[in-house]
mmCIF file of C-alpha atoms in Angstrom:
data_model
loop_
_atom_site.group_PDB
_atom_site.id
_atom_site.type_symbol
_atom_site.label_atom_id
_atom_site.label_comp_id
_atom_site.label_asym_id
_atom_site.label_seq_id
_atom_site.Cartn_x
_atom_site.Cartn_y
_atom_site.Cartn_z
ATOM 1 C CA MET A 955 311.222 114.438 55.966
ATOM 2 C CA GLN A 956 307.411 114.835 56.178
ATOM 3 C CA TRP A 957 306.381 117.408 58.343
ATOM 4 C CA LEU A 958 304.286 115.050 60.659
ATOM 5 C CA GLU A 959 307.135 113.440 61.110
ATOM 6 C CA THR A 960 308.976 115.835 61.489
ATOM 7 C CA THR A 961 306.477 116.936 64.013
ATOM 8 C CA THR A 962 306.379 114.122 65.684
ATOM 9 C CA LEU A 963 309.862 114.219 66.493
ATOM 10 C CA ALA A 964 309.983 117.558 67.217
ATOM 11 C CA ALA A 965 307.839 116.984 70.099
ATOM 12 C CA PHE A 966 309.279 113.632 71.625
ATOM 13 C CA THR A 967 312.577 114.779 72.039
ATOM 14 C CA ALA A 968 310.756 118.136 73.226
ATOM 15 C CA GLY A 969 309.138 115.322 76.086
ATOM 16 C CA LEU A 970 312.841 113.420 76.385
ATOM 17 C CA LEU A 971 314.639 116.231 77.305
ATOM 18 C CA GLY A 972 312.174 118.632 78.892
ATOM 19 C CA GLY A 973 313.551 116.041 82.754
ATOM 20 C CA VAL A 974 313.738 118.611 84.674
ATOM 21 C CA HIS A 975 309.915 120.108 84.086
ATOM 22 C CA CYS A 976 308.951 116.113 84.168
ATOM 23 C CA ALA A 977 310.345 116.283 88.078
ATOM 24 C CA ALA A 978 308.969 119.623 88.803
ATOM 25 C CA MET A 979 305.219 118.583 87.557
ATOM 26 C CA CYS A 980 305.492 114.940 88.155
ATOM 27 C CA GLY A 981 308.103 113.785 90.040
ATOM 28 C CA GLY A 982 305.751 114.400 93.639
ATOM 29 C CA ILE A 983 303.889 111.821 92.513
ATOM 30 C CA ALA A 984 306.280 108.840 90.835
ATOM 31 C CA CYS A 985 308.020 109.315 94.190
ATOM 32 C CA LEU A 986 304.723 108.848 95.976
ATOM 33 C CA LEU A 987 304.027 105.410 93.950
ATOM 34 C CA THR A 988 307.172 104.039 94.557
ATOM 35 C CA GLY A 989 307.351 104.995 98.106
ATOM 36 C CA ARG A 990 303.332 103.095 98.628
ATOM 37 C CA ALA A 991 304.798 100.041 96.658
ATOM 38 C CA THR A 992 307.967 99.507 99.386
ATOM 39 C CA SER A 993 305.913 100.379 101.832
ATOM 40 C CA THR A 994 302.916 97.960 100.953
ATOM 41 C CA SER A 995 302.064 94.341 102.500
ATOM 42 C CA GLU A 996 300.886 92.987 98.981
ATOM 43 C CA ALA A 997 302.644 89.919 98.179
ATOM 44 C CA GLY A 998 304.993 90.558 95.607
ATOM 45 C CA SER A 999 308.963 92.319 95.868
ATOM 46 C CA GLY A 1000 308.519 95.784 96.272
ATOM 47 C CA THR A 1001 310.451 95.960 93.708
ATOM 48 C CA THR A 1002 307.662 94.637 91.289
ATOM 49 C CA ARG A 1003 305.416 96.348 92.900
ATOM 50 C CA GLN A 1004 307.434 99.651 92.386
ATOM 51 C CA VAL A 1005 307.574 98.409 88.869
ATOM 52 C CA ASN A 1006 304.065 97.286 88.451
ATOM 53 C CA TYR A 1007 302.537 101.200 89.771
ATOM 54 C CA LEU A 1008 305.153 103.230 87.724
ATOM 55 C CA LEU A 1009 304.496 101.463 84.698
ATOM 56 C CA THR A 1010 300.510 101.828 85.226
ATOM 57 C CA TYR A 1011 300.597 104.866 86.363
ATOM 58 C CA ASN A 1012 302.941 105.765 83.650
ATOM 59 C CA ALA A 1013 300.298 104.524 80.467
ATOM 60 C CA GLY A 1014 297.151 105.862 82.642
ATOM 61 C CA ARG A 1015 299.032 109.388 81.599
ATOM 62 C CA ILE A 1016 300.429 108.944 78.631
ATOM 63 C CA LEU A 1017 296.446 107.960 76.623
ATOM 64 C CA SER A 1018 295.436 110.881 78.254
ATOM 65 C CA TYR A 1019 297.971 112.484 76.539
ATOM 66 C CA THR A 1020 296.530 110.943 73.628
ATOM 67 C CA VAL A 1021 293.843 110.962 73.757
ATOM 68 C CA ALA A 1022 294.022 115.033 73.890
ATOM 69 C CA GLY A 1023 295.696 115.543 70.641
ATOM 70 C CA ALA A 1024 293.306 113.094 68.900
ATOM 71 C CA LEU A 1025 291.196 115.893 70.203
ATOM 72 C CA ALA A 1026 293.314 118.723 69.274
ATOM 73 C CA GLY A 1027 293.121 116.946 66.242
ATOM 74 C CA GLY A 1028 290.018 116.445 65.580
ATOM 75 C CA LEU A 1029 289.420 120.340 66.159
ATOM 76 C CA GLY A 1030 291.936 121.461 64.254
ATOM 77 C CA GLN A 1031 290.301 118.963 61.078
ATOM 78 C CA ALA A 1032 286.608 120.049 61.593
ATOM 79 C CA GLY A 1033 288.005 123.605 61.190
ATOM 80 C CA MET A 1034 289.271 122.911 58.069
ATOM 81 C CA MET A 1035 285.990 120.806 57.016
ATOM 82 C CA LEU A 1036 283.976 124.199 58.041
ATOM 83 C CA ARG A 1037 286.305 126.545 56.313
ATOM 84 C CA GLY A 1038 288.085 124.533 54.069
ATOM 85 C CA SER A 1039 290.609 127.843 52.911
ATOM 86 C CA LEU A 1040 293.684 128.305 52.358
ATOM 87 C CA PRO A 1041 294.021 130.631 54.784
ATOM 88 C CA LEU A 1042 292.781 128.611 58.392
ATOM 89 C CA GLN A 1043 295.922 125.690 56.780
ATOM 90 C CA GLN A 1044 297.819 128.499 56.869
ATOM 91 C CA GLY A 1045 297.247 129.279 60.437
ATOM 92 C CA LEU A 1046 297.448 125.722 61.777
ATOM 93 C CA LEU A 1047 300.842 124.959 60.332
ATOM 94 C CA PHE A 1048 301.708 128.574 61.683
ATOM 95 C CA THR A 1049 300.730 126.960 64.917
ATOM 96 C CA ALA A 1050 302.425 124.500 64.753
ATOM 97 C CA ALA A 1051 305.230 126.372 63.929
ATOM 98 C CA LEU A 1052 305.171 128.699 66.456
ATOM 99 C CA SER A 1053 304.303 125.428 69.347
ATOM 100 C CA LEU A 1054 308.377 124.431 67.983
ATOM 101 C CA CYS A 1055 309.142 127.646 68.875
ATOM 102 C CA LEU A 1056 308.029 127.401 71.753
ATOM 103 C CA LEU A 1057 309.682 124.444 73.043
ATOM 104 C CA ALA A 1058 312.237 125.567 71.332
ATOM 105 C CA LEU A 1059 312.855 128.305 74.150
ATOM 106 C CA TYR A 1060 312.129 126.060 76.723
ATOM 107 C CA LEU A 1061 314.813 123.008 76.138
ATOM 108 C CA ALA A 1062 316.842 126.427 76.019
ATOM 109 C CA GLY A 1063 316.348 127.574 79.600
ATOM 110 C CA VAL A 1064 313.471 130.246 78.872
ATOM 111 C CA THR A 1065 310.673 128.810 80.894
ATOM 112 C CA PRO A 1066 308.648 131.537 81.181
ATOM 113 C CA LEU A 1067 307.209 132.207 78.272
ATOM 114 C CA VAL A 1068 305.981 127.903 78.024
ATOM 115 C CA ARG A 1069 304.850 128.493 82.179
ATOM 116 C CA THR A 1070 302.333 131.687 81.449
ATOM 117 C CA LEU A 1071 300.455 128.800 79.326
ATOM 118 C CA GLU A 1072 299.392 126.139 82.081
ATOM 119 C CA ALA A 1073 296.991 128.551 83.931
ATOM 120 C CA ALA A 1074 295.399 127.522 80.914
ATOM 121 C CA GLY A 1075 294.306 124.609 82.259
ATOM 122 C CA ALA A 1076 293.689 125.518 85.398
ATOM 123 C CA MET A 1077 290.051 125.244 85.826
ATOM 124 C CA LEU A 1078 290.119 122.660 83.907
ATOM 125 C CA TRP A 1079 292.140 120.720 86.926
ATOM 126 C CA ARG A 1080 289.944 122.637 89.985
ATOM 127 C CA ARG A 1081 287.030 119.941 88.603
ATOM 128 C CA VAL A 1082 289.484 116.887 88.223
ATOM 129 C CA GLN A 1083 291.269 116.953 91.367
ATOM 130 C CA PRO A 1084 288.624 115.735 93.916
ATOM 131 C CA LEU A 1085 288.766 112.983 92.147
ATOM 132 C CA ALA A 1086 292.478 112.555 91.944
ATOM 133 C CA ARG A 1087 292.614 112.556 95.122
ATOM 134 C CA GLY A 1088 290.228 109.650 95.813
ATOM 135 C CA LEU A 1089 292.732 107.160 94.286
ATOM 136 C CA LEU A 1090 294.647 108.021 97.237
ATOM 137 C CA PRO A 1091 296.441 106.243 98.730
ATOM 138 C CA VAL A 1092 297.417 103.735 95.477
ATOM 139 C CA ASP A 1093 297.374 100.471 97.522
ATOM 140 C CA ASP A 1094 296.099 98.588 93.598
ATOM 141 C CA ALA A 1095 297.216 98.707 90.302
ATOM 142 C CA ARG A 1096 294.039 100.456 89.697
ATOM 143 C CA LYS A 1097 294.244 102.697 91.343
ATOM 144 C CA ALA A 1098 297.857 103.775 89.403
ATOM 145 C CA LEU A 1099 296.129 103.418 86.586
ATOM 146 C CA GLY A 1100 293.191 105.996 87.283
ATOM 147 C CA LEU A 1101 295.905 108.647 89.225
ATOM 148 C CA GLY A 1102 297.597 108.200 85.436
ATOM 149 C CA ILE A 1103 294.712 109.063 83.790
ATOM 150 C CA LEU A 1104 294.021 112.033 85.357
ATOM 151 C CA TRP A 1105 297.517 113.670 86.113
ATOM 152 C CA GLY A 1106 297.515 113.596 82.453
ATOM 153 C CA TRP A 1107 294.987 116.332 82.337
ATOM 154 C CA LEU A 1108 297.203 118.455 84.219
ATOM 155 C CA PRO A 1109 297.641 122.313 84.264
ATOM 156 C CA CYS A 1110 301.340 121.680 81.779
ATOM 157 C CA GLY A 1111 303.062 124.381 79.833
ATOM 158 C CA MET A 1112 304.420 122.699 78.476
ATOM 159 C CA VAL A 1113 301.649 120.084 76.941
ATOM 160 C CA TYR A 1114 300.095 122.432 76.515
ATOM 161 C CA ALA A 1115 302.389 123.376 74.042
ATOM 162 C CA VAL A 1116 302.657 120.423 71.943
ATOM 163 C CA LEU A 1117 298.744 120.015 72.293
ATOM 164 C CA LEU A 1118 298.966 123.209 70.002
ATOM 165 C CA LEU A 1119 301.067 120.882 67.511
ATOM 166 C CA ALA A 1120 298.311 118.875 67.461
ATOM 167 C CA LEU A 1121 296.031 121.260 67.004
ATOM 168 C CA GLY A 1122 297.935 122.478 63.640
ATOM 169 C CA SER A 1123 298.876 118.273 62.548
ATOM 170 C CA GLY A 1124 294.460 119.722 61.059
ATOM 171 C CA ASP A 1125 294.596 115.381 61.872
ATOM 172 C CA ALA A 1126 292.978 113.466 65.369
ATOM 173 C CA ILE A 1127 294.851 110.619 64.272
ATOM 174 C CA GLN A 1128 297.874 112.691 63.459
ATOM 175 C CA GLY A 1129 297.213 115.016 67.352
ATOM 176 C CA GLY A 1130 296.769 111.076 69.011
ATOM 177 C CA MET A 1131 300.052 110.793 66.945
ATOM 178 C CA VAL A 1132 302.514 113.578 68.642
ATOM 179 C CA MET A 1133 300.785 113.504 72.293
ATOM 180 C CA LEU A 1134 301.589 109.827 72.118
ATOM 181 C CA ALA A 1135 305.524 110.784 70.692
ATOM 182 C CA PHE A 1136 305.614 113.443 73.505
ATOM 183 C CA GLY A 1137 304.219 110.922 76.890
ATOM 184 C CA LEU A 1138 306.423 107.971 75.019
ATOM 185 C CA GLY A 1139 309.251 111.163 75.310
ATOM 186 C CA THR A 1140 308.932 112.221 78.492
ATOM 187 C CA LEU A 1141 308.471 107.835 79.689
ATOM 188 C CA PRO A 1142 312.597 107.871 80.882
ATOM 189 C CA ASN A 1143 312.605 111.299 82.935
ATOM 190 C CA MET A 1144 309.212 109.956 84.276
ATOM 191 C CA LEU A 1145 310.821 106.128 85.717
ATOM 192 C CA MET A 1146 314.090 107.865 86.262
ATOM 193 C CA ILE A 1147 312.564 110.582 89.201
ATOM 194 C CA GLY A 1148 310.548 107.310 90.251
ATOM 195 C CA GLY A 1149 314.071 105.113 90.926
ATOM 196 C CA LEU A 1150 314.025 102.245 88.333
ATOM 197 C CA ALA A 1151 316.624 104.086 86.520
ATOM 198 C CA ARG A 1152 319.675 105.863 89.332
ATOM 199 C CA ARG A 1153 322.109 104.999 86.982
ATOM 200 C CA ALA A 1154 321.266 106.996 84.819
ATOM 201 C CA ARG A 1155 320.605 110.812 84.918
ATOM 202 C CA HIS A 1156 323.216 112.460 84.193
ATOM 203 C CA PRO A 1157 323.851 112.838 79.763
ATOM 204 C CA LEU A 1158 320.095 113.549 78.858
ATOM 205 C CA LYS A 1159 320.188 117.063 80.371
ATOM 206 C CA ARG A 1160 323.399 118.353 79.529
ATOM 207 C CA GLN A 1161 323.499 122.153 78.528
ATOM 208 C CA ALA A 1162 325.395 121.291 75.022
ATOM 209 C CA LEU A 1163 322.391 118.735 74.383
ATOM 210 C CA ARG A 1164 319.807 121.206 74.648
ATOM 211 C CA LEU A 1165 320.602 123.771 73.219
ATOM 212 C CA THR A 1166 321.540 121.936 69.958
ATOM 213 C CA ALA A 1167 317.761 120.462 70.384
ATOM 214 C CA ALA A 1168 316.374 123.762 71.016
ATOM 215 C CA ALA A 1169 318.318 124.987 67.706
ATOM 216 C CA VAL A 1170 317.318 122.344 66.031
ATOM 217 C CA ILE A 1171 313.556 122.568 66.737
ATOM 218 C CA ALA A 1172 313.664 126.143 66.621
ATOM 219 C CA GLY A 1173 314.724 125.801 62.768
ATOM 220 C CA VAL A 1174 312.496 123.906 61.907
ATOM 221 C CA GLY A 1175 309.299 125.830 63.260
ATOM 222 C CA LEU A 1176 310.368 128.930 61.524
ATOM 223 C CA TYR A 1177 310.326 127.341 58.239
ATOM 224 C CA GLY A 1178 306.674 126.269 58.818
ATOM 225 C CA MET A 1179 306.395 129.752 59.611
ATOM 226 C CA ILE A 1180 307.836 130.823 56.797
ATOM 227 C CA HIS A 1181 306.449 128.582 54.588
ATOM 228 C CA ALA A 1182 302.844 129.573 55.925
ATOM 229 C CA LEU A 1183 303.293 132.871 55.849
ATOM 230 C CA HIS A 1184 304.459 133.137 51.962
ATOM 231 C CA PRO A 1185 303.577 128.943 50.837
ATOM 232 C CA GLN A 1186 305.859 129.791 47.570
ATOM 233 C CA ALA A 1187 309.289 130.754 49.647
ATOM 234 C CA HIS A 1188 310.225 127.099 48.948
ATOM 235 C CA THR A 1189 309.492 127.167 45.632
ATOM 236 C CA ALA A 1190 312.147 128.225 42.703
ATOM 237 C CA GLY A 1191 313.151 131.713 43.594
ATOM 238 C CA GLY A 1192 310.936 132.094 46.719
ATOM 239 C CA LEU A 1193 312.506 133.559 49.474
ATOM 240 C CA ILE A 1194 314.131 129.990 50.652
ATOM 241 C CA CYS A 1195 315.561 128.854 47.730
ATOM 242 C CA LEU A 1196 317.332 132.652 47.450
ATOM 243 C CA VAL A 1197 319.152 132.971 50.987
ATOM 244 C CA ALA A 1198 319.730 129.121 51.008
ATOM 245 C CA ARG A 1199 320.430 128.515 47.117
#
């Protein structure tokens, strides 16, 4: 499997299995949307409005993730164009691999390392938050979309860890794809939090599944770090081939 496919799958898995973190960061706004849709007097059933608000909000949120990923990947791409050196490429690969290890630790339940990244976005969120207040109460789809776009910039350690993965891709399109995959992975949890799939609460949150996914992602991350620090490790006679004959 190619590195892009691997990192994209890892980003999707992290989003899919990070349900607890999604509940903490975005659960309140999801419940607010569904509650508003149920109580409003607009034409149409409350269930239909609930679906429209949640999907529109999440579309805006995932759009922001994708844009942020493209910007991060573009930043890495610009760095390679300016420097064009092998050490820089190895540095980006190491950054991507390190972020995979951070995601693996989060999935395994070691959350402080990821949560400390949230402080980095506090300044940005202070500028965005007043705009979000202007969209409340959410009583139409346009406000739900706008709120989702703004909420996508909420300081979130998981998002920032995946952004490091997008940065390490060294390509704007690939970075956007990585963040898009992460956003799509978070979607089922967000819809469940909003009340659209109450019967499917437990399968994705079993500890054994989380630990297995964490082990696989960590393995990929460690491989990437070894490859970045020792590019010849996977060749004949290299470190990896000697260990795993």
